[in-house]
Coordinates of C-alpha atoms and ligand atoms in Angstrom, one line a residue:
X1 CA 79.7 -120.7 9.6
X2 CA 76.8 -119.7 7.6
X3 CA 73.4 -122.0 7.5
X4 CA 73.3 -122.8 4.2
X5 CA 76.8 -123.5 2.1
X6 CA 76.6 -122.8 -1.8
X7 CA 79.1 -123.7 -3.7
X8 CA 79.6 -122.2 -7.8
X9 CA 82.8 -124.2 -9.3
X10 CA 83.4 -124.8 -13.1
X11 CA 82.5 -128.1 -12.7
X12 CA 79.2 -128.1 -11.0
X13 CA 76.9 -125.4 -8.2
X14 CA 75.5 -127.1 -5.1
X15 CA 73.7 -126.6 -1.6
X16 CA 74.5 -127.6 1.3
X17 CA 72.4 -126.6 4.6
X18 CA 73.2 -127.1 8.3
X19 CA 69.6 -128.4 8.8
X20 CA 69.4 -132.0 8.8
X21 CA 73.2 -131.5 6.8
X22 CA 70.6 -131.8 3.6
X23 CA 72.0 -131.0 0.0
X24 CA 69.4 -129.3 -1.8
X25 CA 71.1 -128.7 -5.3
X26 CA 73.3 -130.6 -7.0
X27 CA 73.7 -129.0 -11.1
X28 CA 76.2 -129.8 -13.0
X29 CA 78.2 -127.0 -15.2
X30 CA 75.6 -127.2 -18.7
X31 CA 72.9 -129.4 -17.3
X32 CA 69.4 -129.2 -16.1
X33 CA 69.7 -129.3 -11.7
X34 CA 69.4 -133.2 -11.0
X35 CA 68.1 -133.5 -7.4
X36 CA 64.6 -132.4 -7.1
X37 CA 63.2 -130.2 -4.5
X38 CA 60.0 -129.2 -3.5
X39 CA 58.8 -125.5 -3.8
X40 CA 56.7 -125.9 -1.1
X41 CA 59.5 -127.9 1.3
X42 CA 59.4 -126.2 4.9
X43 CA 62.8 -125.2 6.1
X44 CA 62.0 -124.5 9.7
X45 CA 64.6 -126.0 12.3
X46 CA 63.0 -128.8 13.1
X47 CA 61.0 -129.9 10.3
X48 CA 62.1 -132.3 7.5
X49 CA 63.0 -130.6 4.3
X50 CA 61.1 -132.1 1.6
X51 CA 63.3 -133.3 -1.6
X52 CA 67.4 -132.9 -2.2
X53 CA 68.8 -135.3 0.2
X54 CA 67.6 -136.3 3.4
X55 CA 69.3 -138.1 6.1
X56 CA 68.2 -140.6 8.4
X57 CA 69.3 -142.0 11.2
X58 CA 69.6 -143.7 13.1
X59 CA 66.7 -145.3 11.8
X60 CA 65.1 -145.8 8.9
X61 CA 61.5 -145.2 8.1
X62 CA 59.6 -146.7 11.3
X63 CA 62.7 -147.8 12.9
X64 CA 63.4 -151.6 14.5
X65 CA 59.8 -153.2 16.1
X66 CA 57.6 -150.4 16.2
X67 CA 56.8 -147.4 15.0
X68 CA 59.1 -144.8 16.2
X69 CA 58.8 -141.0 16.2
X70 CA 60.2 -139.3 14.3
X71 CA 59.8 -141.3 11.1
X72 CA 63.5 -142.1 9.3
X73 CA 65.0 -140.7 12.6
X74 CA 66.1 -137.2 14.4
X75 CA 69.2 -136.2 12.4
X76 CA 67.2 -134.6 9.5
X77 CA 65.3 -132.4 11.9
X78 CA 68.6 -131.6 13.6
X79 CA 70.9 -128.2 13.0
X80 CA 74.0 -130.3 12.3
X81 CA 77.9 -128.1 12.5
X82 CA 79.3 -127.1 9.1
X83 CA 82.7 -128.0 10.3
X84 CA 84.8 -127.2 6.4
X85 CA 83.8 -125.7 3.7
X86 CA 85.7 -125.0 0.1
X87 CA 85.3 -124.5 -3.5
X88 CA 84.6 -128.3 -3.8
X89 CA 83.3 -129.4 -0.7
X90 CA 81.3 -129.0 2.2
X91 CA 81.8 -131.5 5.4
X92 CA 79.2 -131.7 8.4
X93 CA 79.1 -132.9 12.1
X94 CA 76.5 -134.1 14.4
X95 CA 77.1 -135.6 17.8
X96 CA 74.9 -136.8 20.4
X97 CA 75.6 -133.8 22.1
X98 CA 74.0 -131.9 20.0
X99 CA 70.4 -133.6 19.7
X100 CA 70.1 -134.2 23.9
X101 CA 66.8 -132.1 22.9
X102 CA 64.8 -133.6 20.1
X103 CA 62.0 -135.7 20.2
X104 CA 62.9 -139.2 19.7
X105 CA 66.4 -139.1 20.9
X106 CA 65.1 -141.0 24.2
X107 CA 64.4 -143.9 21.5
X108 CA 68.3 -144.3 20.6
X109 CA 70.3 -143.3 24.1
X110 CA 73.6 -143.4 22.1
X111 CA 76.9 -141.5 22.2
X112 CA 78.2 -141.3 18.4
X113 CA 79.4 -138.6 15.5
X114 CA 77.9 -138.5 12.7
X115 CA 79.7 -136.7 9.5
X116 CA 78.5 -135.9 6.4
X117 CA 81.0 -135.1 3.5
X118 CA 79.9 -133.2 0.6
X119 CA 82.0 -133.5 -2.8
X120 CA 80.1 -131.0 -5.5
X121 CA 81.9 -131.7 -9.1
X122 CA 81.5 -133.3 -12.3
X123 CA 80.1 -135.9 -9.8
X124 CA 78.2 -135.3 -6.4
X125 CA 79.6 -137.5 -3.8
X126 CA 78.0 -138.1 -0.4
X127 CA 79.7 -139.9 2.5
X128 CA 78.2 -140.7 6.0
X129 CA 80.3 -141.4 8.3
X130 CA 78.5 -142.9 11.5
X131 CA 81.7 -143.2 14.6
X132 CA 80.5 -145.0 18.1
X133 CA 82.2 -142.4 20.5
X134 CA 80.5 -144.5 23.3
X135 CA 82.0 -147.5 25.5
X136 CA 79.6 -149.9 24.5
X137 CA 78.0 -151.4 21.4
X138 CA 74.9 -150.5 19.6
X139 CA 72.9 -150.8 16.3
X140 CA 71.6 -148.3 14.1
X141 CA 70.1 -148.0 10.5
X142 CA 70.3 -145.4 7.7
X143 CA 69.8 -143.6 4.6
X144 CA 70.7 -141.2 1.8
X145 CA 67.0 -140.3 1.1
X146 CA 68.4 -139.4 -2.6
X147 CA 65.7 -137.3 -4.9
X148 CA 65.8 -137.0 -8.5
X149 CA 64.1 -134.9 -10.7
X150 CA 62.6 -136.9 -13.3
X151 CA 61.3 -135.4 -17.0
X152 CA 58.1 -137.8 -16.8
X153 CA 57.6 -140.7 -14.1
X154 CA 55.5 -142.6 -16.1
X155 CA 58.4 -142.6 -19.0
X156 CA 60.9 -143.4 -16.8
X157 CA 63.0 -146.8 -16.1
X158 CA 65.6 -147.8 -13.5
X159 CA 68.1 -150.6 -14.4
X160 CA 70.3 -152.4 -12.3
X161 CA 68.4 -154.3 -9.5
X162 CA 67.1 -156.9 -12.0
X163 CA 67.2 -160.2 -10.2
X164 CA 67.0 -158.4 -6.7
X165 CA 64.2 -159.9 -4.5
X166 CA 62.5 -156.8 -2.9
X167 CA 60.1 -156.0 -0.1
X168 CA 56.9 -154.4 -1.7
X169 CA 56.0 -151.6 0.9
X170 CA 52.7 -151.2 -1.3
X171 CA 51.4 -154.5 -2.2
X172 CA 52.6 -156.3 0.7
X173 CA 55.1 -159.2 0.9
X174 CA 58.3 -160.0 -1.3
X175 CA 59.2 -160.4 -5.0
X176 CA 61.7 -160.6 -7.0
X177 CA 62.5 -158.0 -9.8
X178 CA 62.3 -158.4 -13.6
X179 CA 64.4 -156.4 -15.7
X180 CA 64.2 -152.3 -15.4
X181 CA 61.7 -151.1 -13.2
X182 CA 58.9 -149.2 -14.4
X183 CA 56.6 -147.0 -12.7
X184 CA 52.5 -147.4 -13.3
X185 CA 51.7 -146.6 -9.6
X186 CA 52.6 -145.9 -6.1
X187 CA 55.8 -147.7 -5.4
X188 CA 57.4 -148.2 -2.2
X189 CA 60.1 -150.8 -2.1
X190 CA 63.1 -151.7 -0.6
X191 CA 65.6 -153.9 -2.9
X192 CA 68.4 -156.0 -1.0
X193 CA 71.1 -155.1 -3.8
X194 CA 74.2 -153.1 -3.5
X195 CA 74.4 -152.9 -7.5
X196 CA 75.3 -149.7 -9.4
X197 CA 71.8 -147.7 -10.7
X198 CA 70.8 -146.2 -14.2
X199 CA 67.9 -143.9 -14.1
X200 CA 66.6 -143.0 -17.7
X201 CA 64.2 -139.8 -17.0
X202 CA 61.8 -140.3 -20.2
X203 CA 64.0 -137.7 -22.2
X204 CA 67.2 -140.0 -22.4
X205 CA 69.0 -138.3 -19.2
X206 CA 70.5 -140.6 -17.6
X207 CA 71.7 -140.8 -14.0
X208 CA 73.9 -143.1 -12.2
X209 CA 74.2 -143.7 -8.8
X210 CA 77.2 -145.2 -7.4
X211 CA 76.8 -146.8 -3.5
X212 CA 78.6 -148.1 -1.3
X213 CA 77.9 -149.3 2.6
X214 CA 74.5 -150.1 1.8
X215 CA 72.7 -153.4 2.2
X216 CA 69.2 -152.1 0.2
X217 CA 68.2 -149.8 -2.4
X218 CA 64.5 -147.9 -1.6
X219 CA 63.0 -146.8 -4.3
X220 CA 59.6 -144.4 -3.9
X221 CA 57.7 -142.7 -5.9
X222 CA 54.2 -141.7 -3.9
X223 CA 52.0 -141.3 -7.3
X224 CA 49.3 -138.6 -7.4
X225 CA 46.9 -139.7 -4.1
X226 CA 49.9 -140.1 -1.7
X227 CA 51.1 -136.7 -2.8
X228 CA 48.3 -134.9 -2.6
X229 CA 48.1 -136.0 1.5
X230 CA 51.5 -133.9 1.9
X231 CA 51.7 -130.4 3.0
X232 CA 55.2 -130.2 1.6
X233 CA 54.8 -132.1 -1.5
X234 CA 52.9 -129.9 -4.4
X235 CA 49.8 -132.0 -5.9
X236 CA 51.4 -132.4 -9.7
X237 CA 54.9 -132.6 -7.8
X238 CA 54.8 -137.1 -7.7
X239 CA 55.3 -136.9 -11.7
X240 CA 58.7 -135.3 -12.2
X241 CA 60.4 -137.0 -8.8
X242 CA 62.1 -140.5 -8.4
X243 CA 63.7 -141.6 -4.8
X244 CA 66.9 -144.0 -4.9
X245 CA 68.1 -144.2 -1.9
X246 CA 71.3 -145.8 -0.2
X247 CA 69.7 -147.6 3.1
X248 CA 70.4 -149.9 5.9
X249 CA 66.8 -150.6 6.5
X250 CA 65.1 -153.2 9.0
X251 CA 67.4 -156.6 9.5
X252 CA 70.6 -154.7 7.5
X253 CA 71.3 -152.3 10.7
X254 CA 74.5 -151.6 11.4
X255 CA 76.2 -152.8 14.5
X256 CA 79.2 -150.4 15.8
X257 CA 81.6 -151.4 18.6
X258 CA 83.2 -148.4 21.0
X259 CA 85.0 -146.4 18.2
X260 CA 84.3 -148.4 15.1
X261 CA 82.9 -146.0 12.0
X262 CA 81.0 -147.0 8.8
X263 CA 80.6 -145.0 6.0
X264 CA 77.4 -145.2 3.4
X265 CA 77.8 -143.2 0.0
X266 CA 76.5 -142.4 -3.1
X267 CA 78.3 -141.4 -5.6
X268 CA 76.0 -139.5 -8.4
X269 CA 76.5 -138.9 -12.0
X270 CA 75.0 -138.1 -15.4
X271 CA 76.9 -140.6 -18.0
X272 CA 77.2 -139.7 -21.6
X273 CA 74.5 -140.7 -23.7
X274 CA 75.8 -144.1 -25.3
Ligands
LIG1 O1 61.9 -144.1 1.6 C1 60.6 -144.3 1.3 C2 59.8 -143.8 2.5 O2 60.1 -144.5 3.6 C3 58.3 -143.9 2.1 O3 57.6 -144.9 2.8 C4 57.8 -142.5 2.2 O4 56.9 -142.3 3.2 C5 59.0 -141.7 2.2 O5 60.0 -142.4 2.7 C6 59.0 -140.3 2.7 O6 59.0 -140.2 4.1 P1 58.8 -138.8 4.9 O7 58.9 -139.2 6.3 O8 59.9 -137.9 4.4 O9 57.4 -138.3 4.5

């Protein structure tokens, strides 16, 4: 099957690509794309796409104790199989098999399958479905790397994860969130929620993100200095982007016995304006 899936139904056009199984279009039928990708994003095997919707696993960010290469893990640098696709949907397969090759794979000596399946509609749905297809236990950690374009950063609020306590990747330490979140600054934080997401872009678009399977919410935004550091990431890019992302992050890994499967997803639309 082809690298790259489209898909063009009344409802909604997407893009799916064997490379790292990473959607980089989600637009619903009438409405502006949602997921934000950059222009400058490299799409050579073996690189990480920048934007749409990276995967990673089995670790996220540094991985467990230290910092392990490659960050957020090898199956976004991986050509994954496109094993379906139809008008609707798109559904993707990577087994250990298939990675014996890439750098960090010595890291996580694991036989598993990993599946993504890709639901493009009035609603994007995401499922990842990590099986152990090994005889003996192990651990692992994950996320839907969601990104969102966003009208204006500075403009734009994300309720739900009031009352969360969070782990401030920026400023160091823990809090505790009050109310919406607003964005002044780099922000790098991992919330311990598994509640339902509102993003309001600063022109009264509203997205909502749906999880489930998913001990933490990360949301990142790397502001103008951070940005400008990335190849991939143009230097005016930071303002019109918003990360929420379904993780298992460090102490919420996953633990899977020979055979046992858990699924993370996000399920991603744009309610009416109220
Ligand atoms: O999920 C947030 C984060 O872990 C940030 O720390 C930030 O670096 C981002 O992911 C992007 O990571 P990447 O490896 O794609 O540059």
């Amino acid at each position: 099957m082809s690298d790259v899936v489209r898909i063009d139904n009344p409802a909604a056009t997407g893009e799916v690509h064997a490379h790292g199984a990473h959607v980089t279009d989600w637009t619903p039928a009438g409405a502006e794309p949602v997921l934000w990708l950059s222009p400058l994003a490299d799409l050579t095997p073996g690189s990480a796409i920048r934007g749409g919707v990276p995967v990673c696993f089995p670790w996220f960010g540094d991985g467990p104790g230290d910092a392990y290469e490659p960050k957020h893990g090898f199956a976004r640098n991986a050509i994954w199989t496109v094993e379906e696709s139809t008008d609707e949907s798109v559904r993707l397969q990577l087994t250990d098999a298939d990675v014996t090759d890439l750098p960090g794979r010595e890291r996580w000596p694991h036989a598993f399958t990993l599946e993504l399946a890709v639901t493009v509609g009035a609603e994007l749905l995401l499922e990842l479905t990590c099986t152990n297809s090994g005889d003996e236990d192990f651990s692992y950690g994950s996320a839907l790397h969601t990104y969102f374009r966003v009208a204006d950063i500075s403009r734009t609020t994300v309720a739900g994860l009031g009352g969360a306590t969070f782990l401030d990747k920026v400023a160091g330490g823990s809090a505790v969130q009050d109310g919406p979140i607003r964005f002044t600054g780099e922000t790098d934080r991992v919330y311990e929620s598994v509640a339902d997401v509102v993003v309001e872009d600063g022109t009264g678009r509203r997205i909502m993100i749906i999880k489930t399977g998913s001990a933490d919410t990360v949301v990142w935004n790397p502001w103008q200095v951070r940005a400008a550091a990335m190849a991939d990431f143009p230097d005016d890019g930071w303002s019109q982007m918003l990360c929420i992302e379904a993780a298992n992050a460090a102490g919420h890994e996953i633990t899977l016995a020979p055979g046992e499967s858990h699924t993370v997803s996000q399920r991603i639309k744009l309610p009416s304006t109220p």
